[in-house]
Coordinates of C-alpha atoms in Angstrom, one line a residue:
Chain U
X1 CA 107.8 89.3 132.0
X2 CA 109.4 91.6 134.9
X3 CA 105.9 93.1 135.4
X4 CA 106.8 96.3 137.7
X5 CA 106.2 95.0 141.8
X6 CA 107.1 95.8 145.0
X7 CA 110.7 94.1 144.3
X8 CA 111.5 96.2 141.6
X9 CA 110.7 99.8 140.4
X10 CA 110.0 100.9 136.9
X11 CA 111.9 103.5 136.6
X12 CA 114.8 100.9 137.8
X13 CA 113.6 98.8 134.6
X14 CA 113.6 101.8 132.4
X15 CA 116.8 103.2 133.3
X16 CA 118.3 99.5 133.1
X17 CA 116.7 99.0 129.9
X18 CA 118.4 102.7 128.9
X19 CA 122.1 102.2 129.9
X20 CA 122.1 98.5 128.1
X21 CA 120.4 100.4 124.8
X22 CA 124.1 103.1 125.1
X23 CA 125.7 100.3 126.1
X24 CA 125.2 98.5 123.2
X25 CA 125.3 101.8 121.0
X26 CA 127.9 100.4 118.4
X27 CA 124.9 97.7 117.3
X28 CA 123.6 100.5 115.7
X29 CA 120.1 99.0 117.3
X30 CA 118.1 102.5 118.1
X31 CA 117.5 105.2 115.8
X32 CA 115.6 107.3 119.1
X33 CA 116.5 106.7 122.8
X34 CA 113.2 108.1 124.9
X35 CA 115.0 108.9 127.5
X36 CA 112.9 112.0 128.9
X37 CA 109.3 110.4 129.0
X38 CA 110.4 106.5 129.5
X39 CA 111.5 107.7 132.8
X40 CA 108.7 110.0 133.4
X41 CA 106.0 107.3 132.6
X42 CA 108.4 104.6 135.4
X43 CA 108.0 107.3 137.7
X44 CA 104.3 107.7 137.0
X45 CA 103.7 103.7 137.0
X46 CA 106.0 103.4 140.5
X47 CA 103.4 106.5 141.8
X48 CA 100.4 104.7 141.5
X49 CA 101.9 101.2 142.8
X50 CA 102.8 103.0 145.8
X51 CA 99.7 104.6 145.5
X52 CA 98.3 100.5 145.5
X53 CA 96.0 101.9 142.4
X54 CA 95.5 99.2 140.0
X55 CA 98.3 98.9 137.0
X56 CA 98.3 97.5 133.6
X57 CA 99.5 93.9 132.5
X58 CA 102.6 95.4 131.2
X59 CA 102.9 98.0 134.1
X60 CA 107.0 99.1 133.5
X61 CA 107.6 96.5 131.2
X62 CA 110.5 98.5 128.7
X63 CA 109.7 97.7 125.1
X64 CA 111.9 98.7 121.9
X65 CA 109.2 99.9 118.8
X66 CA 110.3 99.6 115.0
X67 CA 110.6 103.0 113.3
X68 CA 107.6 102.2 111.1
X69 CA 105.2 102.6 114.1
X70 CA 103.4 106.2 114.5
X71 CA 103.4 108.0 117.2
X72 CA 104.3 111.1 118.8
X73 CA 107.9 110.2 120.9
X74 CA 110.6 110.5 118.5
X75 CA 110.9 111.3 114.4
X76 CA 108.7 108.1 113.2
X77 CA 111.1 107.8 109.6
X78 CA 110.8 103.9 108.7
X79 CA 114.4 105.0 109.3
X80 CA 114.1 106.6 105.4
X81 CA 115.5 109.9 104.2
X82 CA 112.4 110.7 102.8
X83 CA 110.7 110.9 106.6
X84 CA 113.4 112.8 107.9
X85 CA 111.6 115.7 110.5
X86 CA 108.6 113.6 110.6
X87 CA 107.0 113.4 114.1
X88 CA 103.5 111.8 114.2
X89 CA 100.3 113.9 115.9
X90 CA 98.7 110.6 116.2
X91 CA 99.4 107.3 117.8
X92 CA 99.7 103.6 116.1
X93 CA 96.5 101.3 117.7
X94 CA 99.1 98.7 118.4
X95 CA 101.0 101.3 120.6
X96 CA 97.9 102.6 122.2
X97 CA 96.9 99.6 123.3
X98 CA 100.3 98.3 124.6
X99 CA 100.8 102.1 126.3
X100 CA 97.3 101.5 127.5
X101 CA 98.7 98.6 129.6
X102 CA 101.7 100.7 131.1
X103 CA 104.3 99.5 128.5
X104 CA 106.9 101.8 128.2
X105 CA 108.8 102.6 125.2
X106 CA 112.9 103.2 125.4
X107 CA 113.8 103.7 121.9
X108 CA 112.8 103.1 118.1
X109 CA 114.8 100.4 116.5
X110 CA 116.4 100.7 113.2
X111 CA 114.9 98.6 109.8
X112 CA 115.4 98.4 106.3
X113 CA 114.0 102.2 105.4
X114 CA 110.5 101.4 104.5
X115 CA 110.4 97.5 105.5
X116 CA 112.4 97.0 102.1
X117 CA 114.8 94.4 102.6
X118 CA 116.0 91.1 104.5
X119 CA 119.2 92.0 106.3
X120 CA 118.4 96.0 107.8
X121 CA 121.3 97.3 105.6
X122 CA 118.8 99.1 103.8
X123 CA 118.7 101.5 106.7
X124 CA 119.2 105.4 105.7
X125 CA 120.9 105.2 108.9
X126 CA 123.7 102.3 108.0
X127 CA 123.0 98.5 109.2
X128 CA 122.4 96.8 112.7
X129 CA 124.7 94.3 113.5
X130 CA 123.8 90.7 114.7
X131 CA 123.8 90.2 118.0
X132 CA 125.9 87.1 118.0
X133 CA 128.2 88.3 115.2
X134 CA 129.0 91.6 114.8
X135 CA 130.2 91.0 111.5
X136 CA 126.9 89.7 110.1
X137 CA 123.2 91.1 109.5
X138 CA 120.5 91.4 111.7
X139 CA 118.6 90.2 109.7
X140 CA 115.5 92.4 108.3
X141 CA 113.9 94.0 107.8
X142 CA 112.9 94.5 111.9
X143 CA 116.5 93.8 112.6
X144 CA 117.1 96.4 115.2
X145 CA 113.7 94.9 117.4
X146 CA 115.1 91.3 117.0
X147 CA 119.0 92.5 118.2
X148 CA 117.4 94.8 121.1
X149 CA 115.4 91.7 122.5
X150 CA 118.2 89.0 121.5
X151 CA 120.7 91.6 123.9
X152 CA 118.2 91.4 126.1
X153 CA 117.9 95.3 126.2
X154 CA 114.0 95.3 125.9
X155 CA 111.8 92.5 127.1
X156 CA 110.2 92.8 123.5
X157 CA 109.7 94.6 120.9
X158 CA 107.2 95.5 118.2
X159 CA 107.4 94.4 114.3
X160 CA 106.2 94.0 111.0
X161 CA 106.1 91.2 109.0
X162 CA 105.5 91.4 105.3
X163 CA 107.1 88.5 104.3
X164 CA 109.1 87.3 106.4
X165 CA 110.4 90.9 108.3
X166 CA 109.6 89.2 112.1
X167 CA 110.6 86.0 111.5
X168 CA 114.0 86.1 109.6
X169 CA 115.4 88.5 112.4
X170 CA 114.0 86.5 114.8
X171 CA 115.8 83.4 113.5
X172 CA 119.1 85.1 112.7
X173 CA 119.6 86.3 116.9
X174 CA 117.7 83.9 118.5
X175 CA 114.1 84.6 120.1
X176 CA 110.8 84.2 119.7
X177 CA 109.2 85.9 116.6
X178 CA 105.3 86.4 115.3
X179 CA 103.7 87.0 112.2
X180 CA 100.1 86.2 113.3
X181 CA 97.2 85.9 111.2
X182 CA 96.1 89.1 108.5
X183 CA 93.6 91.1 110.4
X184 CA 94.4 90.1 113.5
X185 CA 96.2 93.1 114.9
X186 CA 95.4 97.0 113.5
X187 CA 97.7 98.4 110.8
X188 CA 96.3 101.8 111.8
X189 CA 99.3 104.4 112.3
X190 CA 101.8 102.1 110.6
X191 CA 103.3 102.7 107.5
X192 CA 101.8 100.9 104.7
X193 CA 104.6 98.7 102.4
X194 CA 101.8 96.6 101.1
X195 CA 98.7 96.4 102.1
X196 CA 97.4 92.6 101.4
X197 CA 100.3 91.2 103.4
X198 CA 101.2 94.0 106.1
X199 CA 101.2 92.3 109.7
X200 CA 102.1 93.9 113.3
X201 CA 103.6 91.1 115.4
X202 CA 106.5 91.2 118.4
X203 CA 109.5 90.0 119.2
X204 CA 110.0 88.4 122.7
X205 CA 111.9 85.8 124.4
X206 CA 109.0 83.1 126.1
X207 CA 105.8 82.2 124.5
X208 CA 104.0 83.1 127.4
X209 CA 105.4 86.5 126.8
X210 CA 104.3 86.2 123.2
X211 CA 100.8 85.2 124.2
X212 CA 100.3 87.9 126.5
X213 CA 101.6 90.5 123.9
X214 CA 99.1 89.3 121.5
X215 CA 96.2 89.1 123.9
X216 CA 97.0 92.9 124.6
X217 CA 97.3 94.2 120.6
X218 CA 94.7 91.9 118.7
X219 CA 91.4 92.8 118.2
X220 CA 89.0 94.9 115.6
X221 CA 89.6 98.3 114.8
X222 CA 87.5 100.4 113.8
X223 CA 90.2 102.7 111.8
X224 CA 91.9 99.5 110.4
X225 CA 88.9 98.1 107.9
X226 CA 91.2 94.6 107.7
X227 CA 91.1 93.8 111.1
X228 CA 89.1 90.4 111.8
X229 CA 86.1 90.4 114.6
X230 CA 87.9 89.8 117.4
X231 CA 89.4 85.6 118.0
X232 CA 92.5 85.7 119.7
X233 CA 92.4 83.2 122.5
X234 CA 89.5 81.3 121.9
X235 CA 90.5 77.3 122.0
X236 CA 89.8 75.4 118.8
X237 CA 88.3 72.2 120.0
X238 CA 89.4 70.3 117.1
X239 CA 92.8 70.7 118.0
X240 CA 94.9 69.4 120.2
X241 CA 98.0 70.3 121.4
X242 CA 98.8 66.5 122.9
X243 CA 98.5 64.7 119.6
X244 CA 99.3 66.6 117.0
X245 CA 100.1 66.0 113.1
X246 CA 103.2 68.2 112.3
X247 CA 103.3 68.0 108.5
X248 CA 107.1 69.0 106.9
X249 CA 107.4 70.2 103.1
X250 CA 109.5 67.4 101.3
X251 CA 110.3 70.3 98.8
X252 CA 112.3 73.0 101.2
X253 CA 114.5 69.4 102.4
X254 CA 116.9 69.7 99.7
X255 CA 120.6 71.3 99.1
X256 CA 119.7 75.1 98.6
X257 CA 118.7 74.8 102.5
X258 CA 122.3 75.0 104.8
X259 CA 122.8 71.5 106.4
X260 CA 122.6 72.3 109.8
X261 CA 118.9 74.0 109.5
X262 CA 117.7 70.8 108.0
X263 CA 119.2 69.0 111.0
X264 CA 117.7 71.2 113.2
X265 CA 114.7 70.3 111.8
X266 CA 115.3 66.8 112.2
X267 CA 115.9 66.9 115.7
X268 CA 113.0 69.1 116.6
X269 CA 110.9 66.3 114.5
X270 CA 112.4 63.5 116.5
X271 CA 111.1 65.6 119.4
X272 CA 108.2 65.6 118.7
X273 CA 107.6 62.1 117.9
X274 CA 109.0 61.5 121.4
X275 CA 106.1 62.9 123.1
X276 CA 103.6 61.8 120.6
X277 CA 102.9 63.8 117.6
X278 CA 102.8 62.7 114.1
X279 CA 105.2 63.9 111.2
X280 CA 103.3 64.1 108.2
X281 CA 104.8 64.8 104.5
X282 CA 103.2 67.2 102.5
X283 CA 103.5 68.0 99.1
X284 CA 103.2 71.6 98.1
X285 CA 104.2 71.9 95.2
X286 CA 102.6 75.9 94.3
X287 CA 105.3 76.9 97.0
X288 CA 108.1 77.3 95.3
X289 CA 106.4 79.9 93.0
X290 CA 105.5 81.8 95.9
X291 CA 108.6 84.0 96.5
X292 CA 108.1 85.4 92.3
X293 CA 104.5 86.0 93.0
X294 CA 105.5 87.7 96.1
X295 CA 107.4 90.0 94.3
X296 CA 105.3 90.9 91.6
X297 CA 102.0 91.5 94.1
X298 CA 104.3 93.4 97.0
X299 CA 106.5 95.6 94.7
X300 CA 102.9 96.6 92.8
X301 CA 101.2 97.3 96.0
X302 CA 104.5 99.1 97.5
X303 CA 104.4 101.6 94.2
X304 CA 101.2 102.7 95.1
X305 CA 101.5 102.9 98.5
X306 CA 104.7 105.0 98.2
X307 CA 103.4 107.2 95.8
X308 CA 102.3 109.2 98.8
X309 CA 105.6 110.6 99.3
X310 CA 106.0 113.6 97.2
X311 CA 107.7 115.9 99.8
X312 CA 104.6 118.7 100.0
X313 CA 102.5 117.4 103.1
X314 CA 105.5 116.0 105.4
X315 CA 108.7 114.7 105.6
X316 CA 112.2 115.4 104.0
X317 CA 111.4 117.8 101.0
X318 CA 114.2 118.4 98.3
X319 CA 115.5 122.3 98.2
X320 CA 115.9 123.8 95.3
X321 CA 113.2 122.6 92.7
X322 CA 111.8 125.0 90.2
X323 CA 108.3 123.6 89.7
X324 CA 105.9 121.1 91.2
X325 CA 107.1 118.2 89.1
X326 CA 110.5 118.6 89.8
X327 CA 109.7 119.0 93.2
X328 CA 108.4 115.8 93.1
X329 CA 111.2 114.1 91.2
X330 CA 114.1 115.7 93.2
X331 CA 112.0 115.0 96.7
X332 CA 111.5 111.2 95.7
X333 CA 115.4 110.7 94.2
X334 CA 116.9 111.9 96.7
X335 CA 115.1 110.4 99.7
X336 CA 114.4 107.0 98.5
X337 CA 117.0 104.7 99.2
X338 CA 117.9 102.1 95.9
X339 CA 115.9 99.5 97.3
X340 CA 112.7 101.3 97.4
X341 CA 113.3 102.9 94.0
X342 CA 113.8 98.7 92.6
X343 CA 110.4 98.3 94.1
X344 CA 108.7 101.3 93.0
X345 CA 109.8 99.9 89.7
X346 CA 109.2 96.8 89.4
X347 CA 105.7 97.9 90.9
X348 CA 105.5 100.0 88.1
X349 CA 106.4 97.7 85.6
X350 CA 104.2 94.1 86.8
X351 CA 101.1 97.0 86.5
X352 CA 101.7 98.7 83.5
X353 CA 99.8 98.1 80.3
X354 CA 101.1 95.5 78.4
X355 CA 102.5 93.5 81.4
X356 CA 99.5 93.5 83.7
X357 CA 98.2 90.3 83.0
X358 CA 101.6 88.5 83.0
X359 CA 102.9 89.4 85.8
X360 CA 100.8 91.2 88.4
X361 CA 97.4 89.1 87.3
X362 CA 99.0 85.8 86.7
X363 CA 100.9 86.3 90.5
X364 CA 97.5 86.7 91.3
X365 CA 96.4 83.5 90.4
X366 CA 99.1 81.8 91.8
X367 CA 98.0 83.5 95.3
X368 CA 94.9 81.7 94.9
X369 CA 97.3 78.0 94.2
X370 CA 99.0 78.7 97.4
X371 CA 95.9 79.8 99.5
X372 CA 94.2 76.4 98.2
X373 CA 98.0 74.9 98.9
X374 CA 97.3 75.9 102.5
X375 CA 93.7 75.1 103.2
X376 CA 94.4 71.2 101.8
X377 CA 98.1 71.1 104.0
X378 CA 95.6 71.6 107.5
X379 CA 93.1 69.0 106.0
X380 CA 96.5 66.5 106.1
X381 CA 98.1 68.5 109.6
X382 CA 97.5 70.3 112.2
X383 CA 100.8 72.7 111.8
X384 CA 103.4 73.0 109.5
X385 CA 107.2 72.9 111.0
X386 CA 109.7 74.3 108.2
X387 CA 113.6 76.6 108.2
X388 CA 112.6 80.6 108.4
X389 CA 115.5 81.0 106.1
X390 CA 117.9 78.8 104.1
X391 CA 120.8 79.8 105.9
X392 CA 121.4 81.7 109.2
X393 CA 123.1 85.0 109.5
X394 CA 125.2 85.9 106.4
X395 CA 128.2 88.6 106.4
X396 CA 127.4 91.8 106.4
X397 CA 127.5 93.2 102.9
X398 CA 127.5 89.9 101.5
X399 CA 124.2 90.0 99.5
X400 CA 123.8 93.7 99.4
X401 CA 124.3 94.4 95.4
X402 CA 122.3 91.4 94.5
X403 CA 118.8 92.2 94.8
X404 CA 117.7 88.5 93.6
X405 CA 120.0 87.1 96.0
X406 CA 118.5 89.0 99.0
X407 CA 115.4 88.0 97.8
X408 CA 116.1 84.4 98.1
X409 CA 116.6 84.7 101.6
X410 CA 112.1 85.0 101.7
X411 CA 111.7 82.0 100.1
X412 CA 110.2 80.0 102.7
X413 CA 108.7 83.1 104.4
X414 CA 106.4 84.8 101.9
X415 CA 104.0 82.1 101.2
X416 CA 102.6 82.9 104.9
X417 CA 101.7 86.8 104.0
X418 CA 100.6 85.8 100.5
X419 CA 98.3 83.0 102.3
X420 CA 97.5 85.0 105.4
X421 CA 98.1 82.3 107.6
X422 CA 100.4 83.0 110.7
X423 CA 103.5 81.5 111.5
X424 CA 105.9 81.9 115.0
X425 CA 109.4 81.8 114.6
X426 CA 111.5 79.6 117.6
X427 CA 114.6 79.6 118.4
X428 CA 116.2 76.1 117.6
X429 CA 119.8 75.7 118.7
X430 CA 122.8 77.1 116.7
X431 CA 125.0 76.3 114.3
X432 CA 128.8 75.1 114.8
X433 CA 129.9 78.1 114.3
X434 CA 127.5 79.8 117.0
X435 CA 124.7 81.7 114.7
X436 CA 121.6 80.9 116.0
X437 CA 118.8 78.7 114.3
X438 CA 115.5 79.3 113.9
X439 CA 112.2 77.4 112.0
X440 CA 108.7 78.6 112.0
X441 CA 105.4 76.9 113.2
X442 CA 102.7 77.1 110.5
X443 CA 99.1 77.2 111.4
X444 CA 95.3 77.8 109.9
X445 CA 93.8 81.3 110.1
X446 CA 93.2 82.4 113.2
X447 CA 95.4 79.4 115.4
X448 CA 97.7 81.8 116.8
X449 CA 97.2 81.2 119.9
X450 CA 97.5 77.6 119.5
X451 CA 100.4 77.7 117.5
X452 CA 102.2 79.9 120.5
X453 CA 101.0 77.4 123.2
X454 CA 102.2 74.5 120.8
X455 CA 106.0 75.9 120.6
X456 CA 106.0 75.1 124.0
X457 CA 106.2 71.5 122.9
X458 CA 109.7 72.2 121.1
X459 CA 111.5 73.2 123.8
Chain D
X1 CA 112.2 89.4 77.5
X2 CA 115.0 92.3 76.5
X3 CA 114.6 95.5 79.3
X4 CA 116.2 98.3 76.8
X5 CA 117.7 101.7 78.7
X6 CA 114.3 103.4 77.6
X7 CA 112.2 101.3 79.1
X8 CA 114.0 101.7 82.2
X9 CA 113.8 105.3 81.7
X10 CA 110.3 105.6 81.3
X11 CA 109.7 103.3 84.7
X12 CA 111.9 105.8 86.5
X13 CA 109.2 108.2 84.3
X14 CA 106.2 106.5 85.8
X15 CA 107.6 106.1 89.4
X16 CA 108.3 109.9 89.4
X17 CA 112.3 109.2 90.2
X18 CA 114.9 110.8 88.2
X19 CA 117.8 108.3 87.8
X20 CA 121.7 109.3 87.2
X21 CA 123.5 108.2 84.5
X22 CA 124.8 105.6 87.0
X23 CA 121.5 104.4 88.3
X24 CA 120.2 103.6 85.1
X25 CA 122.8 101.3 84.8
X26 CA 123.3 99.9 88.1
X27 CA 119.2 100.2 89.0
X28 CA 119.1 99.2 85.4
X29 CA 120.4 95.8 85.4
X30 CA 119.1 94.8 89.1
X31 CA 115.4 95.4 87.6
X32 CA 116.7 92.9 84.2
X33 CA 117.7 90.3 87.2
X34 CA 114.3 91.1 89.0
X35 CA 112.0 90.8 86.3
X36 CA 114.5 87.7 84.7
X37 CA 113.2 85.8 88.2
X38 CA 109.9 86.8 88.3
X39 CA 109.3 85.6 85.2
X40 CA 109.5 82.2 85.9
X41 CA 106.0 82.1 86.9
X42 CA 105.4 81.6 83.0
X43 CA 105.9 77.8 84.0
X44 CA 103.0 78.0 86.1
X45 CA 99.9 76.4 84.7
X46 CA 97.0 78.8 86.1
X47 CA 94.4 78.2 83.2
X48 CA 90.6 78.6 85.2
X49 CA 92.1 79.7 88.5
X50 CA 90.4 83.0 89.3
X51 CA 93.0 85.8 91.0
X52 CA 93.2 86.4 94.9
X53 CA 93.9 90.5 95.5
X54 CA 93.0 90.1 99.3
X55 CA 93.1 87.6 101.8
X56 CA 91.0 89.0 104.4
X57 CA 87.2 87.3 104.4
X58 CA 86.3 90.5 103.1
X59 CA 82.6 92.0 103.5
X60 CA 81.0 95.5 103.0
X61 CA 80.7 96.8 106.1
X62 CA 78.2 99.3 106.4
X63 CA 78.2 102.2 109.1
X64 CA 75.9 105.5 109.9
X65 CA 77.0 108.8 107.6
X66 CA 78.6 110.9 110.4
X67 CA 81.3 112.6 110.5
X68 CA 84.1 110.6 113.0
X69 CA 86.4 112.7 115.2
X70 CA 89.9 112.7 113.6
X71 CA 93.0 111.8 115.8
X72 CA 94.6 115.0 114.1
X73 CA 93.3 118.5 114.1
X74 CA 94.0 120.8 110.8
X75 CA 97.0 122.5 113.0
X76 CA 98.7 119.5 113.8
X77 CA 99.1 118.4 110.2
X78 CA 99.9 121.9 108.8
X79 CA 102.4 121.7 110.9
X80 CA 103.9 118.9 109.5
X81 CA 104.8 120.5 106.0
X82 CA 107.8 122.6 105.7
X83 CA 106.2 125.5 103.9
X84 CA 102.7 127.2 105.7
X85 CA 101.1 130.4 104.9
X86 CA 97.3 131.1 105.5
X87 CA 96.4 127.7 106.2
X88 CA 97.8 126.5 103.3
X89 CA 101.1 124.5 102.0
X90 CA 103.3 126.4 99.8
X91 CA 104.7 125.0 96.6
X92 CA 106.6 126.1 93.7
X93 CA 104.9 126.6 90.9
X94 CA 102.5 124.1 88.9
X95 CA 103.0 126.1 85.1

C-alpha cells in the first residue's frame, strides 16, 4: 500500500482519493463523502512525518468503510430508511483499530440496507453499479466497498460477509476479497444481521495488502464475546504452502455453474499442478443443502436481531402514530425495505410453533453435516479452490423480483459462514465478454493467513 | 405445504409490519417461493445428528462483577431519540 512518505503527502492521497470518489459519483458508490476530517487527519499524519514522530502501518492510507460499520463520521444507516438521522457516539473496534494505525476514511459505501441481498439493489439509496458494467450489479451485499477499490478510489475497503457479502462483490469487479474465520475479527459496533455467521473482512487489491489489513483488525475483544484468543499469523507447521493438496467439489462442476467460471477453474487447477500441488476430488455431498439451511438459520436470527428497530431509541421514527403499537408497526413498515420484511418473515415463520423443528431445528442439524463436511474435506486437502458465484455480474434488475433467484446466487458461498471456516476471494481473469471472474480459496479454522499467502500461488 | 393469506397476515402480525393489500400479495407469494425452497431440506436424512446453533468453540468465560466504563454516556444516547423530555424518551401512548 502507498503508506504516506516523504514522496507523497497524505493529504495529497486523501484529496486524490476524494476527487476520484465525485468523479465516479454516477456509480452511486458513497452514501457519505468525509471530506472535512479525511483532510484534517492527512494534514495531521503529514504534521507528525514532518515532525519525523513515528506513524502508523497505514499512516494516510484512504479507505472506503461499508455503512453497516459504527462510528461517529457520517449517518451510520446500513444505508436503510429505518437508520435514517442515525450518527453513532461510539466507534466500531475494527475502525478503531484501523484509525489507530492512521487509516483514513473518505466515505461510507453503499450495501444492500441491512446486508440483505446479493446485488446492492436493496439499497434505500438505489443500486451501485459494476465497475466494469455499468449496466450490471455490484454485486452485494458490500457492493459499493468492492466497486470503490475495483476503481481504484480507496486502496481498500472494509466488509461484511454473512454469506457470501465480501466475496461475491469481490468476484463480480475484480479484487481481492476476505471472509476470514468466525471470531477472528470484532463485530463490536457493527450491525448485527445474524449473529452465528456475521464476519468483518476487507476488500483490497494485493494479498500482501490483505495480510496486512488483517494483522491490523484481528484479535480478541473484550466487547465482542465471539472473538477467538488471538491466532492471526502464527504458521501452521503442518502446512505447506509448496506442496499443497487443493481439493475441488465434483458437485459445483456441473451446468448450473456458467462455462467460463468452470474454465477458470480449470486453468487455475492446471496452475497449480505446474508448480507442484495436488488436485484432489472431494465429495461433499451435505453442500448442496447448505444454501436452504442458510436461509432458515439467517432469516431466524435476522428477525431477532431486527426486532430492535422499533423507532423509540434511534433512527427514522414514523409520524403520526396514535399509540405505542402503532408506532411500532408504522416505524417498521415504512422503514424496512421488502427484502428485510421477507426475512423478518420467514425468520418468523422457520421459529414459530409448529414449524420449529422442521425448519429452523432440522437446518440446524444440517449445520452440524456441513461442519463435519468440512472437518473430513481438510483431512483429504489442505484448501478447497471453488466459483464464488455461478455466474458473474448479472443485469441490473435482472433478479430483483425473484427472491429465490437472488438467493441462488449464495449457493457456493454460505456453507463457509454456516461452517465458520474462511475463504478469500481472487480475481481470476474475465469472461469474453469482460466481467470479471472470481473463485474462492477454502481453508480450516484459523488458516487465514495461510490461505492469503497461498493465493499468491495463483497468480 | 399451502401458505393461506392469513397466515401471511399473522407473520406480518408477529414481525410487527403492517402489510398493504399489495404486499400481502406480492410479499405473499415471494415467502410461498421461499418457504417452497427451504423445504427441500425434508430430503435430508438427519436422524441422530445433534443441532449446531454456534460455531465458535464456545466456553463460559468468567470475569470480576464490576461495572465496565461504557463507550456512551446517558447524554449521548438520549440524544439519539427524536423525542426527549426529563431524561426520558417520549412516546405516544401505551393504553
Amino acid at each position: 500500500m502507498k503508506i504516506a512518505n516523504k514522496s507523497v503527502t497524505a493529504e495529497k492521497l486523501v484529496r486524490d482519493a476524494l476527487d476520484k470518489a465525485k468523479h465516479f459519483a454516477d456509480y452511486n458508490i458513497f452514501t457519505f463523502l468525509n471530506e472535512e476530517n479525511a483532510i484534517k487527519k492527512a494534514r495531521e499524519i503529514d504534521a507528525k512525518i514532518a515532525r519525523g514522530e513515528k506513524v502508523g502501518r497505514l499512516a494516510g492510507v484512504p479507505y472506503a468503510l461499508k455503512d453497516n460499520f459504527l462510528s461517529p463520521e457520517g449517518e451510520t444507516t446500513a444505508s436503510a430508511h429505518i437508520l435514517e438521522g442515525f450518527t453513532s457516539p461510539i466507534t466500531a473496534t475494527s475502525v478503531a483499530k484501523l484509525e489507530a494505525e492512521g487509516a483514513i476514511m473518505i466515505g461510507r459505501t453503499n450495501m444492500d440496507a441491512f446486508a440483505h441481498g446479493s446485488s446492492t439493489e436493496n439499497s434505500y439509496f438505489g443500486p451501485t453499479l459494476n465497475a466494469h458494467d455499468r449496466e450490471r450489479v455490484a454485486g452485494g451485499s458490500s457492493g459499493g466497498s468492492a466497486v470503490a477499490v475495483a476503481l481504484d478510489i480507496v486502496e481498500f475497503a472494509t466488509g461484511t460477509d454473512t454469506g457470501g457479502s465480501i466475496r461475491q462483490p469481490a468476484s463480480f469487479n475484480g479484487v481481492y476479497g476476505i471472509k476470514p474465520t468466525y471470531g477472528c475479527i470484532s463485530r463490536y459496533g457493527v450491525v448485527a444481521m445474524a449473529s452465528s455467521t456475521d464476519c468483518i473482512g476487507f476488500f483490497a487489491k494485493t494479498p500482501d495488502d490483505m495480510n496486512l489489513l488483517m494483522e491490523v483488525a484481528s484479535g480478541q475483544d473484550p466487547k465482542d464475546m465471539t472473538t477467538l484468543p488471538d491466532y492471526y499469523g502464527e504458521k501452521h507447521s503442518d502446512m505447506d504452502l509448496k506442496s499443497a493438496r487443493i481439493g475441488i467439489i465434483k458437485d459445483f462442476d456441473n451446468d448450473s455453474v456458467d462455462k467460463e467460471i468452470r474454465d477458470a477453474l480449470k486453468t487455475k487447477c492446471e496452475l497449480l499442478k505446474s508448480k507442484g500441488h495436488e488436485i484432489v476430488e472431494l465429495e461433499m455431498p451435505a453442500l448442496k443443502y447448505a444454501l436452504a439451511a442458510y436461509y432458515i438459520i439467517v432469516p431466524a436470527e435476522v428477525a431477532s436481531n431486527l426486532s430492535r428497530y422499533d423507532g423509540v431509541r434511534y433512527g427514522f421514527r414514523s409520524a403520526n402514530s396514535d399509540d405505542l403499537d402503532s408506532l411500532y408497526f408504522n416505524t417498521r413498515s415504512e422503514g424496512f425495505m421488502p427484502e428485510n420484511k421477507r426475512r423478518i418473515m420467514i425468520g418468523n415463520f422457520v421459529l414459530s410453533s409448529g414449524f420449529y423443528d422442521a425448519y429452523f431445528l432440522k437446518a440446524a442439524k444440517a449445520r452440524t453435516l456441513i461442519v463435519k463436511e468440512y472437518e473430513k474435506a481438510f483431512l483429504e486437502c489442505d484448501y478447497i479452490l471453488t466459483p464464488v458465484s455461478p455466474n458473474p455480474a448479472f443485469k441490473l434488475g435482472e433478479k430483483v423480483n425473484d427472491p429465490v433467484a437472488m438467493y441462488l446466487e449464495d449457493v457456493m458461498s454460505v456453507s463457509l459462514n454456516l461452517a465458520g471456516v474462511p475463504g478469500l476471494a481472487i480475481p481470476a481473469g474475465k469472461t469474453k465478454a469482460g466481467l470479471p471472474i472470481g473463485l474462492q480459496i477454502v481453508g480450516p479454522r484459523r488458516s487465514d493467513h495461510n490461505l492469503i499467502e497461498f493465493s499468491k500461488e495463483l497468480i | 405445504m399451502e401458505i393461506k393469506r392469513e397466515d401471511i397476515l399473522h407473520l406480518a402480525d408477529l414481525s410487527e409490519i403492517r402489510l398493504s393489500d399489495t404486499e400481502v400479495e406480492s410479499l405473499g407469494g415471494d415467502l410461498r417461493d421461499i418457504i417452497k425452497y427451504i423445504s427441500q431440506l425434508d430430503k435430508l436424512d438427519t436422524s441422530d445428528v445433534e443441532p449446531t446453533y454456534q460455531v465458535f468453540e464456545m466456553e463460559n468465560i468468567w470475569r470480576d462483577d464490576t461495572v465496565l466504563e461504557q463507550d456512551a454516556t446517558r447524554e449521548q444516547l438520549l440524544a439519539l431519540t427524536k423525542n426527549e423530555k426529563d431524561n426520558q424518551i417520549k412516546v405516544p401512548k401505551v393504553l
